[in-house]
Structure formats: C-alpha cells, structure tokens
XYZ file of C-alpha atoms in Angstrom:
418
model
C 0.197 0.160 -0.026
C 1.310 3.340 -1.231
C 0.781 6.262 1.532
C -0.101 9.648 -0.144
C 2.622 12.620 -0.005
C 1.504 14.354 2.886
C 0.964 11.251 4.966
C 4.598 10.495 3.570
C 5.795 13.823 4.549
C 4.000 13.400 8.186
C 6.526 10.444 8.885
C 9.400 12.383 7.270
C 9.206 15.354 9.824
C 9.067 12.660 12.387
C 11.954 11.313 11.754
C 14.119 14.373 10.962
C 13.995 14.984 7.243
C 13.429 18.158 6.000
C 10.068 19.234 4.462
C 8.497 22.407 3.331
C 5.364 24.274 5.129
C 2.356 22.899 4.244
C -1.718 22.357 4.699
C -4.153 19.683 3.730
C -7.004 21.391 1.830
C -10.435 19.352 1.850
C -12.005 22.071 -0.201
C -11.024 24.652 -2.296
C -12.686 27.563 0.267
C -10.142 26.092 2.847
C -7.430 28.249 0.464
C -9.272 31.573 2.189
C -7.477 30.579 5.244
C -4.540 29.440 4.020
C -1.249 30.297 6.615
C 1.608 29.839 3.984
C 2.556 32.641 1.804
C 2.194 32.512 -2.015
C 3.604 31.384 -4.258
C 1.828 27.959 -3.600
C 2.075 24.856 -4.878
C -1.360 22.531 -5.061
C -0.876 18.928 -5.012
C -3.181 16.443 -6.103
C -3.092 13.494 -3.349
C -3.852 10.653 -5.041
C -1.294 7.150 -5.122
C -0.115 7.680 -8.280
C 3.146 8.632 -10.011
C 2.641 11.236 -12.960
C 0.508 13.728 -11.617
C 2.823 16.952 -12.746
C 2.290 15.452 -16.069
C -1.139 14.960 -15.691
C -1.853 18.832 -14.507
C -2.063 17.604 -10.676
C 0.902 19.838 -9.176
C 0.154 23.712 -10.195
C 1.833 26.643 -8.772
C -0.291 29.533 -8.090
C 0.527 33.251 -6.875
C -2.490 34.167 -5.198
C -6.005 33.212 -3.377
C -8.108 33.836 -6.660
C -5.806 31.679 -8.701
C -5.919 28.976 -6.069
C -9.226 28.674 -5.730
C -9.601 27.949 -9.454
C -6.427 25.874 -9.325
C -8.064 23.538 -6.424
C -11.512 22.941 -8.015
C -10.119 22.015 -11.387
C -7.198 19.734 -9.594
C -10.404 18.459 -7.463
C -12.115 17.370 -10.677
C -8.786 15.818 -12.252
C -8.648 12.005 -12.505
C -5.106 10.809 -12.465
C -4.488 7.455 -13.738
C -7.960 6.362 -12.283
C -8.100 8.160 -9.024
C -10.024 11.707 -8.193
C -8.600 13.369 -4.901
C -10.263 14.071 -1.671
C -7.428 16.737 -0.442
C -4.933 18.825 -2.060
C -1.702 19.472 -0.254
C -1.034 23.065 -0.146
C 3.005 23.565 0.254
C 5.605 26.399 0.217
C 7.381 26.779 -3.253
C 10.954 25.940 -3.179
C 13.657 27.139 -5.484
C 15.638 23.748 -6.275
C 19.225 24.479 -8.029
C 19.404 20.856 -8.046
C 17.351 17.845 -7.644
C 18.515 14.238 -6.703
C 16.560 10.873 -6.481
C 16.756 8.807 -3.018
C 15.163 5.785 -2.211
C 15.913 2.590 -0.003
C 14.253 -0.589 -0.304
C 13.960 -4.083 0.658
C 15.069 -6.183 -2.278
C 12.968 -9.667 -1.941
C 15.503 -11.206 -4.074
C 18.755 -10.191 -2.306
C 17.087 -10.155 1.255
C 18.519 -7.024 2.087
C 17.954 -3.278 2.144
C 19.299 -1.814 -0.933
C 20.108 2.107 -1.164
C 19.188 4.077 -4.370
C 20.699 7.294 -5.367
C 20.510 9.462 -8.681
C 22.314 12.699 -9.392
C 19.509 13.664 -11.509
C 16.380 13.491 -9.918
C 12.262 14.622 -11.006
C 9.674 13.409 -13.368
C 12.505 12.706 -16.614
C 12.851 8.607 -15.308
C 15.170 7.650 -17.980
C 17.920 10.334 -16.854
C 17.350 9.605 -13.473
C 17.592 5.753 -14.079
C 20.841 6.520 -16.514
C 22.709 8.021 -13.258
C 21.300 5.298 -11.020
C 23.758 4.262 -8.007
C 23.096 1.166 -5.616
C 24.354 0.239 -2.607
C 23.313 -3.017 -0.923
C 23.396 -3.343 3.120
C 25.273 -6.422 3.351
C 25.544 -5.991 7.392
C 24.141 -4.164 10.137
C 23.267 -0.529 8.761
C 26.302 2.032 9.524
C 27.035 5.632 8.075
C 29.382 3.985 6.004
C 26.681 2.791 3.339
C 25.007 6.240 3.496
C 28.361 8.232 2.587
C 29.305 5.524 0.101
C 26.250 6.451 -1.826
C 27.021 9.934 -1.853
C 30.471 9.072 -3.314
C 28.754 7.160 -6.072
C 26.491 10.046 -6.658
C 29.606 12.097 -7.260
C 28.679 14.371 -4.410
C 31.515 16.707 -3.088
C 31.591 18.701 0.268
C 28.768 19.524 2.279
C 26.426 17.477 0.245
C 28.190 14.429 1.062
C 27.144 15.081 4.663
C 23.804 16.485 4.279
C 22.801 14.154 1.646
C 24.331 11.061 3.683
C 22.332 12.166 7.090
C 19.157 12.235 4.531
C 19.731 8.249 3.606
C 20.387 7.164 7.142
C 17.019 8.636 8.350
C 15.330 7.177 5.625
C 16.965 3.827 6.097
C 15.939 4.121 9.625
C 12.491 4.967 9.113
C 12.133 2.112 6.532
C 13.141 -0.086 9.279
C 11.309 1.474 12.604
C 8.139 1.295 10.319
C 8.388 -2.027 8.408
C 8.400 -0.409 5.284
C 9.051 -1.784 1.952
C 10.296 1.883 0.166
C 11.002 4.990 1.535
C 11.659 7.618 -1.614
C 12.109 11.025 -2.136
C 11.991 12.107 -5.521
C 13.176 14.992 -6.066
C 15.477 15.989 -2.980
C 15.994 19.921 -3.786
C 19.145 21.744 -3.195
C 19.169 25.518 -3.092
C 21.690 27.772 -3.997
C 22.912 27.843 -0.329
C 23.106 23.990 -0.262
C 20.180 23.681 1.769
C 18.613 20.215 1.052
C 14.266 19.568 1.343
C 12.097 16.545 0.362
C 9.956 17.935 -1.971
C 8.265 14.870 -2.572
C 7.984 11.875 -1.080
C 7.010 8.020 -1.312
C 6.337 5.289 1.282
C 5.168 1.495 0.358
C 3.911 0.054 3.542
C 3.941 -3.866 3.988
C 0.958 -4.753 4.424
C 2.100 -7.601 6.992
C 3.751 -5.093 8.809
C -0.029 -3.421 9.978
C -0.607 -5.612 12.583
C 2.176 -4.017 14.534
C 2.151 -0.525 13.126
C -1.141 0.704 14.464
C -0.413 4.194 13.176
C 0.472 2.823 9.577
C -2.835 0.854 10.094
C -4.831 4.147 10.689
C -3.466 5.842 7.917
C -4.480 2.550 5.759
C -7.783 3.081 6.858
C -7.869 6.561 6.405
C -6.646 5.905 2.892
C -9.106 3.707 1.620
C -12.098 5.847 2.945
C -10.708 8.937 1.200
C -9.825 7.944 -2.260
C -12.190 7.935 -5.049
C -12.646 5.765 -7.328
C -13.006 7.161 -11.525
C -15.603 5.455 -13.351
C -13.353 2.780 -14.952
C -11.963 -0.959 -14.055
C -8.774 -0.612 -11.656
C -6.631 -2.336 -14.013
C -7.051 0.014 -17.095
C -5.425 3.073 -16.277
C -6.289 5.436 -19.049
C -8.846 4.784 -22.421
C -9.920 6.475 -25.384
C -11.937 4.612 -27.900
C -10.891 6.579 -31.101
C -7.405 5.345 -30.741
C -5.750 2.756 -32.096
C -2.378 2.265 -30.248
C -2.025 0.238 -26.538
C 0.910 1.330 -24.238
C 2.033 -0.713 -21.819
C 4.735 0.346 -19.344
C 6.011 -0.435 -15.652
C 5.722 3.149 -14.234
C 3.149 5.864 -14.139
C 6.070 8.677 -15.216
C 7.363 6.434 -18.193
C 3.437 5.803 -18.994
C 3.252 9.907 -19.373
C 6.026 10.119 -20.874
C 5.049 7.767 -23.497
C 1.613 9.304 -24.057
C 3.182 12.929 -24.029
C 5.344 11.885 -27.047
C 2.785 9.976 -28.729
C 0.129 12.997 -28.807
C 2.953 15.218 -29.813
C 3.751 12.893 -33.253
C -0.284 13.083 -33.692
C -0.458 9.676 -32.900
C -3.940 8.280 -31.414
C -3.282 6.222 -28.252
C -6.578 3.939 -27.309
C -5.374 2.975 -23.575
C -2.661 2.607 -21.077
C -1.974 -0.004 -18.944
C 0.633 0.178 -16.108
C 2.300 -2.983 -14.330
C 3.982 -3.090 -11.134
C 6.076 -5.913 -11.479
C 9.226 -5.055 -13.054
C 9.412 -1.382 -11.223
C 11.890 1.162 -12.487
C 13.713 1.064 -9.631
C 13.309 -2.773 -8.945
C 10.349 -2.265 -6.289
C 8.767 -5.697 -5.656
C 5.176 -6.136 -5.971
C 2.777 -8.194 -3.811
C 1.084 -9.553 -7.301
C 3.303 -11.916 -9.434
C 4.728 -9.618 -12.444
C 4.389 -12.662 -14.886
C 0.821 -12.532 -14.229
C 0.497 -8.900 -14.435
C 2.634 -8.225 -17.692
C 0.434 -11.596 -18.960
C -2.694 -10.299 -18.211
C -1.707 -6.902 -19.561
C -0.858 -8.117 -22.813
C -4.172 -10.408 -23.002
C -5.921 -7.147 -22.747
C -4.216 -5.242 -25.074
C -3.612 -7.496 -28.071
C -7.348 -8.896 -27.663
C -8.772 -5.338 -28.017
C -10.367 -5.189 -31.001
C -9.650 -1.469 -31.818
C -5.646 -1.558 -31.227
C -3.542 -2.249 -33.973
C -0.410 -1.351 -32.390
C 0.828 -2.076 -28.757
C 3.776 -0.285 -27.741
C 5.888 -1.861 -25.002
C 7.950 0.522 -22.944
C 9.467 -1.095 -19.757
C 12.310 0.530 -17.974
C 14.564 -1.513 -15.814
C 17.861 -3.181 -15.102
C 19.232 -6.059 -17.426
C 18.124 -9.017 -15.541
C 14.160 -7.952 -15.334
C 14.459 -6.341 -18.909
C 15.524 -10.182 -19.932
C 12.680 -11.537 -17.690
C 10.046 -9.076 -19.636
C 11.215 -10.524 -22.793
C 11.221 -13.890 -22.033
C 7.620 -13.297 -20.392
C 6.172 -11.237 -23.667
C 7.957 -14.558 -26.017
C 6.459 -16.704 -24.024
C 2.673 -15.477 -24.071
C 3.144 -14.458 -28.021
C 4.100 -17.907 -29.050
C 1.711 -19.634 -27.187
C -1.496 -17.178 -28.575
C 0.298 -17.110 -32.178
C 0.199 -21.297 -31.876
C -3.694 -20.675 -30.594
C -4.297 -18.507 -33.615
C -5.054 -18.994 -37.092
C -1.905 -17.206 -38.256
C -0.078 -14.108 -38.059
C -0.411 -10.613 -39.173
C -0.156 -10.365 -43.320
C 1.236 -6.759 -43.244
C 4.820 -7.193 -43.692
C 7.147 -4.626 -41.517
C 9.458 -4.708 -44.215
C 7.034 -2.807 -46.398
C 6.364 -0.222 -43.652
C 8.338 2.972 -42.735
C 10.562 2.914 -39.933
C 12.519 5.037 -37.900
C 15.774 3.730 -36.082
C 17.237 0.785 -35.603
C 14.441 -1.864 -35.780
C 15.730 -5.553 -34.849
C 13.703 -7.732 -36.748
C 14.531 -6.472 -40.116
C 16.521 -8.026 -43.127
C 17.032 -11.709 -42.173
C 13.943 -11.958 -39.885
C 12.061 -10.464 -42.153
C 12.990 -12.334 -45.277
C 11.789 -15.483 -42.826
C 8.663 -13.389 -42.415
C 7.807 -13.386 -45.883
C 7.866 -16.946 -46.193
C 5.189 -17.464 -44.279
C 1.775 -17.418 -46.129
C -0.149 -14.490 -45.372
C -3.329 -15.025 -43.914
C -6.560 -12.438 -43.660
C -6.361 -9.907 -40.752
C -8.909 -10.602 -37.975
C -9.176 -9.926 -34.495
C -7.638 -13.483 -33.126
C -4.506 -12.395 -34.955
C -1.808 -10.556 -33.257
C -1.370 -6.370 -33.394
C 1.755 -5.203 -33.988
C 4.213 -5.171 -30.786
C 6.676 -2.596 -30.846
C 9.227 -3.291 -27.797
C 11.498 -1.066 -26.142
C 13.734 -2.598 -23.403
C 16.573 -0.591 -22.644
C 18.810 -2.978 -21.218
C 19.708 -6.797 -21.530
C 20.574 -9.407 -23.660
C 17.605 -10.419 -25.679
C 19.083 -11.612 -29.333
C 17.960 -15.361 -28.699
C 14.508 -14.055 -28.113
C 14.541 -11.521 -30.945
C 15.163 -14.554 -33.219
C 12.481 -16.514 -31.581
C 9.681 -13.785 -32.387
C 11.100 -12.924 -35.606
C 8.459 -14.405 -37.439
C 5.660 -12.403 -35.657
C 4.677 -8.809 -35.969
C 7.537 -7.791 -33.867
C 9.670 -4.868 -33.535
C 12.765 -4.159 -31.056
C 13.369 -0.553 -30.534
C 16.317 0.953 -28.163
C 15.276 4.582 -28.482
C 11.840 5.367 -26.957
C 10.925 8.186 -29.568
C 12.298 6.053 -32.259
C 9.544 3.246 -30.689
C 7.086 6.076 -30.610
C 7.477 6.766 -34.376
C 7.459 3.397 -35.347
C 4.082 2.298 -33.453
C 2.469 5.145 -35.752
C 4.060 4.424 -38.561
C 2.464 0.770 -38.159
C -0.782 2.109 -37.024
C -1.252 4.545 -39.713
C -0.587 1.808 -42.298
C-alpha cells in the first residue's frame, strides 16, 4: 500500500527529514484561510506517479488563482483516481534535484540504497545516473556515505545527503516499510536540502505491528475516490488505435506525451508494477501482471499496435522479454496465423532489430486475412538486457524491437497509420 504524499511527509517530519511548510486542503474554500505565503504549490493527493504531467501539480500566485486551480485539480482524474485532499505547500527554488530511495530487495533479502544525481519526472535521466549500495551487514553511516560518493557528490552535500539517507533507512526499519523514496530531493543555491516529494510503500503484513500505519491505511481507503473505469485499465480512448504498456506511471505519461506530440492516437494505457523502474517488488506476480496486460491489449478490437515501454535493469528486462515471448508464441499457436502486414514494407525510424533476415523468413510465410484472432503489431522498447535469442524466436511474428523511445513511438505511429 502506498501512502499519500502528505502522509509520507508527516513521517519524514517525525524522523527529521526536512520538508516544506504545508497544509492539507479538503475544499477550495479552505484556501481563504491559508497560512502559507504565496507563491504556493497545489498538489493532488493520489497514490499515483505522473501527477505533474497530468496537471495535478500547479503553482499559484494568489488566493483567487488558488481557488480556481484547486477546483480543477479536485475534478482531475489521475490514472483512475480523484483526490479528496490537496496539499498546499510552500514554493521552493531548487538549483539541483536528486533521487534517493531505500528499498527492501526481496531477491537479495537485504535493504538497498538507491541514489541518482538527477531527480524529477524525467525517468530515463534518473535511471541513467542511478547508483546502488546493498546493505550487506548491520547498517552504519558508511553505507550512506558510500552512496553519496558513488553519486558524485562533493563537499557539504556528502554530509547532508548521507544524513538524509540514514534517516530514510531508519524510517524503513522502524515502520516495517517496503520503500522510502524522495524524488526529488531539492538542493538550493546555499546547499540546503529539502524533500520536495515523497513516497512510502507500506508492507501490508506489518500493519498489525504498526498501529499508526494501520490508521493511515484505513483513512486512505476511505478518502480516495475511484474514477469511473476499471482499476486495471489506467487510461482509455475509444478513438485510438495504439495500446501502451509500461511499468511506471511517469514512464507511461512520457510515452503518451510523445505519442500525442507526434499525432499518434493512443487507445489505452496499462501500467504493471512487477518490473518497477527501481526494482521495487510487487505483491502481485509480475509474470501474471504482464501476461494479463498483454492479453487485454492484444485482444482489444480497435488496437492495431501495442507499444511496450519498460525500463529496468538488464536482468529484469531479459525476464520481461521472456514473458512476452512465451505469451506471444502461445497465442500464435492458438490463432489462425500472424498478421499479413510485412514490416519490411512499412516506414521505419531508427534501429529495427527484426529487419533483414528475420523479415525474409516472415515473407516465406503464407499471409492470411487479418482478424482479431491475430496479433496486432508489437513495438517493444527495452533499454537493457541481452535478448538476441528471444528476438530470433519471435522473428516470424509482427514484433519490432527498438532501443530508443522516440524511435519506438515513431515506429508505432507508422504501423498504426499503415
């Protein structure tokens, strides 16, 4: 269970992690009694990422603008949820932004410290700079300082950032948490650090030992309003023809942004938690989640192309590719055939792994008439991992492997248009 931002920051405040002055807003009229000087940032309180891209985080300069903006945010669905509470928070001028997290790695059975010298909503940039330190033995400040050094920090930042990492670890252990994340950790011109956003994932099995968290969980289920759509279908448009599958709300939002800017027509967007961007484990089976999502998108009548954009480490990317291969090969055996559209005859942008010899093998197949029992085109973008063998296994299917997100978006739009 993920806490809301204001709940996470309350725990930050208790443990000594610096947070900005803030107030919870239950109704736009509450802003008339706001005690925080303007400018103020209004934030939708839903346990979802991508709030900024969706319009759920906005800066206001006065009470009139604040009330109008609050009304808009209260009526804004973000990935299937409407907020019942907004967080009004003081504005902060950050010169730099970092990413920090402490997680329980269920594979290693150890806590892991994560840090990136780039933070914020640009997920790919954050991941490109990501450093990790496994806590092998009893925790000591050495681990936090080692992470700060690996992030390339210098001077006073080493001490201030490592101090926050220590407190994050302490919070994780004291409260039986699965994840403590700060993204971004803002750094001002005078090297002051501030947790500008926070995420906490509670271990459901620990609620019996943590009465405070149990109360937060109870209030969370009572206050969140679901949007009028299935919980597993995060976003949908009946006029579109491209399905999107991603493993992070921020990554999904970035993919949708690129599709719209390139005049693409997204039909629906599904988000799976199993192979999360920071390798945070999910309670549900990641294999089952991915299979269910693939089935839903490939079985939808109007979807002509499924764009898979999953960002993770090499091992997880290889596992994702294997799940996709197993699903597609199983589905192809049960279907009457593969798509009769030859990707060699469609415009391509960037590196297309299934080109040349693989397309020659596909042209030796007997084309069959298109029907919904057949697979739509799949454009798969995995940033890491050795998957050449899997690409060969899927060479006869309408599957296109891309390295770059913008190229994958262009390829998906080209296939959907043709």
